[in-house]
C-alpha cells in the first residue's frame, strides 16, 4: 500500500503462487484444531498440519486485489490496478530466492475436521483467501493505517 501511495506504476511478480493467510485466521483454525467446543484439549494424531485458506494467487494478483480494495474503501492512491505490471520473478532483485510455488496441501487437516464431523470447521478451512484480504485492507483504511 505504501508503494501504491507513492508510485503511479508498480511492477509485481506474477509467476510465484501462494495463498495469503492472516494471522487471525490461522490462530482461529489452530484453536479449532486444538480445543473442543468446551475448550478442552482435543486428541488427534500429532504431526505437521498445513492451514491456509482456499484458493491461490500470484503476488501480482494479490497486489491488484489489494489496491482495488483500498480504492473501494476510499483510500487515495497514485496506483490503479491497471497500472500494476506483471513481471517474472527473475526480473525482481531479491537477496534470497523465493519458491515459485508456496501453496500447501490442507488434506490432512481436512481429514481431522471431517473425522470430527464438524462442518463449521471445514467451512472455515474452505473460506477463500480473497475475502480475508478485502476485509483486512478495508479495516486498515477504516483505521487510517493506509
PDB file of N, CA, C and O in Angstrom, residues 19-59:
ATOM      1  N   UNK A  19      -1.055 -18.681  -1.140  1.00  0.00           N
ATOM      2  CA  UNK A  19      -2.381 -18.373  -0.599  1.00  0.00           C
ATOM      3  C   UNK A  19      -2.188 -17.431   0.592  1.00  0.00           C
ATOM      4  O   UNK A  19      -1.691 -17.860   1.635  1.00  0.00           O
ATOM      5  N   UNK A  20      -2.546 -16.169   0.446  1.00  0.00           N
ATOM      6  CA  UNK A  20      -2.405 -15.230   1.567  1.00  0.00           C
ATOM      7  C   UNK A  20      -3.181 -15.729   2.787  1.00  0.00           C
ATOM      8  O   UNK A  20      -4.332 -16.153   2.675  1.00  0.00           O
ATOM      9  N   UNK A  21      -2.533 -15.684   3.937  1.00  0.00           N
ATOM     10  CA  UNK A  21      -3.121 -16.216   5.162  1.00  0.00           C
ATOM     11  C   UNK A  21      -2.918 -15.217   6.290  1.00  0.00           C
ATOM     12  O   UNK A  21      -1.790 -14.860   6.603  1.00  0.00           O
ATOM     13  N   UNK A  22      -4.016 -14.789   6.902  1.00  0.00           N
ATOM     14  CA  UNK A  22      -3.891 -13.834   8.004  1.00  0.00           C
ATOM     15  C   UNK A  22      -3.581 -14.560   9.303  1.00  0.00           C
ATOM     16  O   UNK A  22      -3.975 -15.720   9.510  1.00  0.00           O
ATOM     17  N   UNK A  23      -2.886 -13.875  10.184  1.00  0.00           N
ATOM     18  CA  UNK A  23      -2.551 -14.442  11.496  1.00  0.00           C
ATOM     19  C   UNK A  23      -3.822 -14.716  12.296  1.00  0.00           C
ATOM     20  O   UNK A  23      -3.906 -15.733  12.998  1.00  0.00           O
ATOM     21  N   UNK A  24      -4.818 -13.847  12.198  1.00  0.00           N
ATOM     22  CA  UNK A  24      -6.077 -14.051  12.921  1.00  0.00           C
ATOM     23  C   UNK A  24      -6.763 -15.330  12.455  1.00  0.00           C
ATOM     24  O   UNK A  24      -7.231 -16.128  13.271  1.00  0.00           O
ATOM     25  N   UNK A  25      -6.832 -15.527  11.143  1.00  0.00           N
ATOM     26  CA  UNK A  25      -7.460 -16.717  10.579  1.00  0.00           C
ATOM     27  C   UNK A  25      -6.711 -17.967  11.038  1.00  0.00           C
ATOM     28  O   UNK A  25      -7.315 -18.947  11.471  1.00  0.00           O
ATOM     29  N   UNK A  26      -5.386 -17.933  10.949  1.00  0.00           N
ATOM     30  CA  UNK A  26      -4.564 -19.081  11.318  1.00  0.00           C
ATOM     31  C   UNK A  26      -4.711 -19.407  12.812  1.00  0.00           C
ATOM     32  O   UNK A  26      -4.811 -20.575  13.196  1.00  0.00           O
ATOM     33  N   UNK A  27      -4.770 -18.380  13.652  1.00  0.00           N
ATOM     34  CA  UNK A  27      -4.947 -18.600  15.095  1.00  0.00           C
ATOM     35  C   UNK A  27      -6.293 -19.264  15.374  1.00  0.00           C
ATOM     36  O   UNK A  27      -6.378 -20.193  16.191  1.00  0.00           O
ATOM     37  N   UNK A  28      -7.335 -18.825  14.690  1.00  0.00           N
ATOM     38  CA  UNK A  28      -8.660 -19.412  14.912  1.00  0.00           C
ATOM     39  C   UNK A  28      -8.713 -20.864  14.458  1.00  0.00           C
ATOM     40  O   UNK A  28      -9.254 -21.726  15.152  1.00  0.00           O
ATOM     41  N   UNK A  29      -8.133 -21.161  13.303  1.00  0.00           N
ATOM     42  CA  UNK A  29      -8.082 -22.551  12.826  1.00  0.00           C
ATOM     43  C   UNK A  29      -7.284 -23.408  13.812  1.00  0.00           C
ATOM     44  O   UNK A  29      -7.677 -24.530  14.132  1.00  0.00           O
ATOM     45  N   UNK A  30      -6.184 -22.880  14.313  1.00  0.00           N
ATOM     46  CA  UNK A  30      -5.356 -23.623  15.269  1.00  0.00           C
ATOM     47  C   UNK A  30      -6.125 -23.917  16.553  1.00  0.00           C
ATOM     48  O   UNK A  30      -6.059 -25.037  17.088  1.00  0.00           O
ATOM     49  N   UNK A  31      -6.850 -22.932  17.048  1.00  0.00           N
ATOM     50  CA  UNK A  31      -7.672 -23.154  18.250  1.00  0.00           C
ATOM     51  C   UNK A  31      -8.750 -24.197  17.996  1.00  0.00           C
ATOM     52  O   UNK A  31      -9.006 -25.056  18.836  1.00  0.00           O
ATOM     53  N   UNK A  32      -9.374 -24.119  16.812  1.00  0.00           N
ATOM     54  CA  UNK A  32     -10.409 -25.093  16.470  1.00  0.00           C
ATOM     55  C   UNK A  32      -9.853 -26.507  16.386  1.00  0.00           C
ATOM     56  O   UNK A  32     -10.545 -27.468  16.699  1.00  0.00           O
ATOM     57  N   UNK A  33      -8.617 -26.632  15.968  1.00  0.00           N
ATOM     58  CA  UNK A  33      -7.992 -27.941  15.892  1.00  0.00           C
ATOM     59  C   UNK A  33      -7.640 -28.450  17.288  1.00  0.00           C
ATOM     60  O   UNK A  33      -7.882 -29.611  17.616  1.00  0.00           O
ATOM     61  N   UNK A  34      -7.093 -27.570  18.116  1.00  0.00           N
ATOM     62  CA  UNK A  34      -6.568 -27.982  19.419  1.00  0.00           C
ATOM     63  C   UNK A  34      -7.625 -28.126  20.507  1.00  0.00           C
ATOM     64  O   UNK A  34      -7.472 -28.947  21.410  1.00  0.00           O
ATOM     65  N   UNK A  35      -8.697 -27.336  20.435  1.00  0.00           N
ATOM     66  CA  UNK A  35      -9.690 -27.323  21.516  1.00  0.00           C
ATOM     67  C   UNK A  35     -11.059 -27.757  21.021  1.00  0.00           C
ATOM     68  O   UNK A  35     -11.476 -27.399  19.916  1.00  0.00           O
ATOM     69  N   UNK A  36     -11.793 -28.496  21.866  1.00  0.00           N
ATOM     70  CA  UNK A  36     -13.160 -28.862  21.506  1.00  0.00           C
ATOM     71  C   UNK A  36     -14.108 -27.735  21.884  1.00  0.00           C
ATOM     72  O   UNK A  36     -13.672 -26.676  22.354  1.00  0.00           O
ATOM     73  N   UNK A  37     -15.412 -27.966  21.710  1.00  0.00           N
ATOM     74  CA  UNK A  37     -16.411 -26.917  21.972  1.00  0.00           C
ATOM     75  C   UNK A  37     -16.490 -26.506  23.435  1.00  0.00           C
ATOM     76  O   UNK A  37     -17.053 -25.469  23.770  1.00  0.00           O
ATOM     77  N   UNK A  38     -15.881 -27.292  24.329  1.00  0.00           N
ATOM     78  CA  UNK A  38     -15.851 -26.966  25.764  1.00  0.00           C
ATOM     79  C   UNK A  38     -14.485 -26.435  26.192  1.00  0.00           C
ATOM     80  O   UNK A  38     -14.179 -26.396  27.381  1.00  0.00           O
ATOM     81  N   UNK A  39     -13.673 -26.063  25.211  1.00  0.00           N
ATOM     82  CA  UNK A  39     -12.320 -25.529  25.431  1.00  0.00           C
ATOM     83  C   UNK A  39     -11.389 -26.529  26.110  1.00  0.00           C
ATOM     84  O   UNK A  39     -10.469 -26.154  26.824  1.00  0.00           O
ATOM     85  N   UNK A  40     -11.664 -27.809  25.884  1.00  0.00           N
ATOM     86  CA  UNK A  40     -10.774 -28.860  26.383  1.00  0.00           C
ATOM     87  C   UNK A  40      -9.848 -29.284  25.252  1.00  0.00           C
ATOM     88  O   UNK A  40     -10.236 -29.264  24.081  1.00  0.00           O
ATOM     89  N   UNK A  41      -8.644 -29.698  25.648  1.00  0.00           N
ATOM     90  CA  UNK A  41      -7.665 -30.127  24.652  1.00  0.00           C
ATOM     91  C   UNK A  41      -8.188 -31.358  23.911  1.00  0.00           C
ATOM     92  O   UNK A  41      -8.589 -32.340  24.510  1.00  0.00           O
ATOM     93  N   UNK A  42      -8.186 -31.260  22.611  1.00  0.00           N
ATOM     94  CA  UNK A  42      -8.695 -32.318  21.751  1.00  0.00           C
ATOM     95  C   UNK A  42      -7.570 -33.314  21.452  1.00  0.00           C
ATOM     96  O   UNK A  42      -6.410 -32.927  21.362  1.00  0.00           O
ATOM     97  N   UNK A  43      -7.919 -34.573  21.289  1.00  0.00           N
ATOM     98  CA  UNK A  43      -6.928 -35.581  20.926  1.00  0.00           C
ATOM     99  C   UNK A  43      -6.996 -35.804  19.419  1.00  0.00           C
ATOM    100  O   UNK A  43      -8.082 -36.010  18.868  1.00  0.00           O
ATOM    101  N   UNK A  44      -5.847 -35.757  18.793  1.00  0.00           N
ATOM    102  CA  UNK A  44      -5.743 -36.027  17.367  1.00  0.00           C
ATOM    103  C   UNK A  44      -4.314 -36.455  17.085  1.00  0.00           C
ATOM    104  O   UNK A  44      -3.420 -36.248  17.904  1.00  0.00           O
ATOM    105  N   UNK A  45      -4.107 -37.062  15.951  1.00  0.00           N
ATOM    106  CA  UNK A  45      -2.784 -37.546  15.586  1.00  0.00           C
ATOM    107  C   UNK A  45      -1.810 -36.385  15.477  1.00  0.00           C
ATOM    108  O   UNK A  45      -2.103 -35.387  14.810  1.00  0.00           O
ATOM    109  N   UNK A  46      -0.671 -36.512  16.144  1.00  0.00           N
ATOM    110  CA  UNK A  46       0.314 -35.438  16.063  1.00  0.00           C
ATOM    111  C   UNK A  46       0.973 -35.446  14.686  1.00  0.00           C
ATOM    112  O   UNK A  46       0.896 -36.428  13.951  1.00  0.00           O
ATOM    113  N   UNK A  47       1.589 -34.356  14.349  1.00  0.00           N
ATOM    114  CA  UNK A  47       2.258 -34.253  13.057  1.00  0.00           C
ATOM    115  C   UNK A  47       2.231 -32.830  12.558  1.00  0.00           C
ATOM    116  O   UNK A  47       1.858 -31.901  13.282  1.00  0.00           O
ATOM    117  N   UNK A  48       2.600 -32.675  11.319  1.00  0.00           N
ATOM    118  CA  UNK A  48       2.605 -31.358  10.684  1.00  0.00           C
ATOM    119  C   UNK A  48       1.301 -31.179   9.925  1.00  0.00           C
ATOM    120  O   UNK A  48       0.930 -32.013   9.099  1.00  0.00           O
ATOM    121  N   UNK A  49       0.602 -30.098  10.223  1.00  0.00           N
ATOM    122  CA  UNK A  49      -0.659 -29.759   9.562  1.00  0.00           C
ATOM    123  C   UNK A  49      -0.485 -28.408   8.876  1.00  0.00           C
ATOM    124  O   UNK A  49      -0.039 -27.452   9.501  1.00  0.00           O
ATOM    125  N   UNK A  50      -0.850 -28.353   7.624  1.00  0.00           N
ATOM    126  CA  UNK A  50      -0.807 -27.084   6.895  1.00  0.00           C
ATOM    127  C   UNK A  50      -2.199 -26.468   6.942  1.00  0.00           C
ATOM    128  O   UNK A  50      -3.196 -27.141   6.682  1.00  0.00           O
ATOM    129  N   UNK A  51      -2.250 -25.192   7.249  1.00  0.00           N
ATOM    130  CA  UNK A  51      -3.522 -24.483   7.281  1.00  0.00           C
ATOM    131  C   UNK A  51      -3.393 -23.211   6.463  1.00  0.00           C
ATOM    132  O   UNK A  51      -2.615 -22.313   6.805  1.00  0.00           O
ATOM    133  N   UNK A  52      -4.118 -23.172   5.369  1.00  0.00           N
ATOM    134  CA  UNK A  52      -4.192 -21.980   4.523  1.00  0.00           C
ATOM    135  C   UNK A  52      -5.620 -21.884   4.005  1.00  0.00           C
ATOM    136  O   UNK A  52      -6.293 -22.899   3.847  1.00  0.00           O
ATOM    137  N   UNK A  53      -6.093 -20.677   3.734  1.00  0.00           N
ATOM    138  CA  UNK A  53      -7.428 -20.545   3.154  1.00  0.00           C
ATOM    139  C   UNK A  53      -7.469 -21.176   1.756  1.00  0.00           C
ATOM    140  O   UNK A  53      -6.433 -21.436   1.145  1.00  0.00           O
ATOM    141  N   UNK A  54      -8.651 -21.363   1.263  1.00  0.00           N
ATOM    142  CA  UNK A  54      -8.831 -21.966  -0.057  1.00  0.00           C
ATOM    143  C   UNK A  54      -8.378 -21.010  -1.160  1.00  0.00           C
ATOM    144  O   UNK A  54      -8.463 -19.793  -1.023  1.00  0.00           O
ATOM    145  N   UNK A  55      -7.896 -21.595  -2.235  1.00  0.00           N
ATOM    146  CA  UNK A  55      -7.526 -20.827  -3.412  1.00  0.00           C
ATOM    147  C   UNK A  55      -6.046 -20.540  -3.488  1.00  0.00           C
ATOM    148  O   UNK A  55      -5.262 -20.976  -2.641  1.00  0.00           O
ATOM    149  N   UNK A  56      -5.696 -19.811  -4.516  1.00  0.00           N
ATOM    150  CA  UNK A  56      -4.300 -19.444  -4.754  1.00  0.00           C
ATOM    151  C   UNK A  56      -4.273 -18.149  -5.550  1.00  0.00           C
ATOM    152  O   UNK A  56      -5.257 -17.778  -6.186  1.00  0.00           O
ATOM    153  N   UNK A  57      -3.131 -17.507  -5.530  1.00  0.00           N
ATOM    154  CA  UNK A  57      -2.972 -16.241  -6.252  1.00  0.00           C
ATOM    155  C   UNK A  57      -1.486 -15.975  -6.433  1.00  0.00           C
ATOM    156  O   UNK A  57      -0.669 -16.507  -5.692  1.00  0.00           O
ATOM    157  N   UNK A  58      -1.161 -15.154  -7.382  1.00  0.00           N
ATOM    158  CA  UNK A  58       0.217 -14.695  -7.553  1.00  0.00           C
ATOM    159  C   UNK A  58       0.381 -13.393  -6.771  1.00  0.00           C
ATOM    160  O   UNK A  58      -0.598 -12.761  -6.361  1.00  0.00           O
ATOM    161  N   UNK A  59       1.627 -12.975  -6.599  1.00  0.00           N
ATOM    162  CA  UNK A  59       1.880 -11.676  -5.949  1.00  0.00           C
ATOM    163  C   UNK A  59       1.230 -10.558  -6.758  1.00  0.00           C
ATOM    164  O   UNK A  59       0.684  -9.612  -6.200  1.00  0.00           O
TER     165      UNK A  59
END
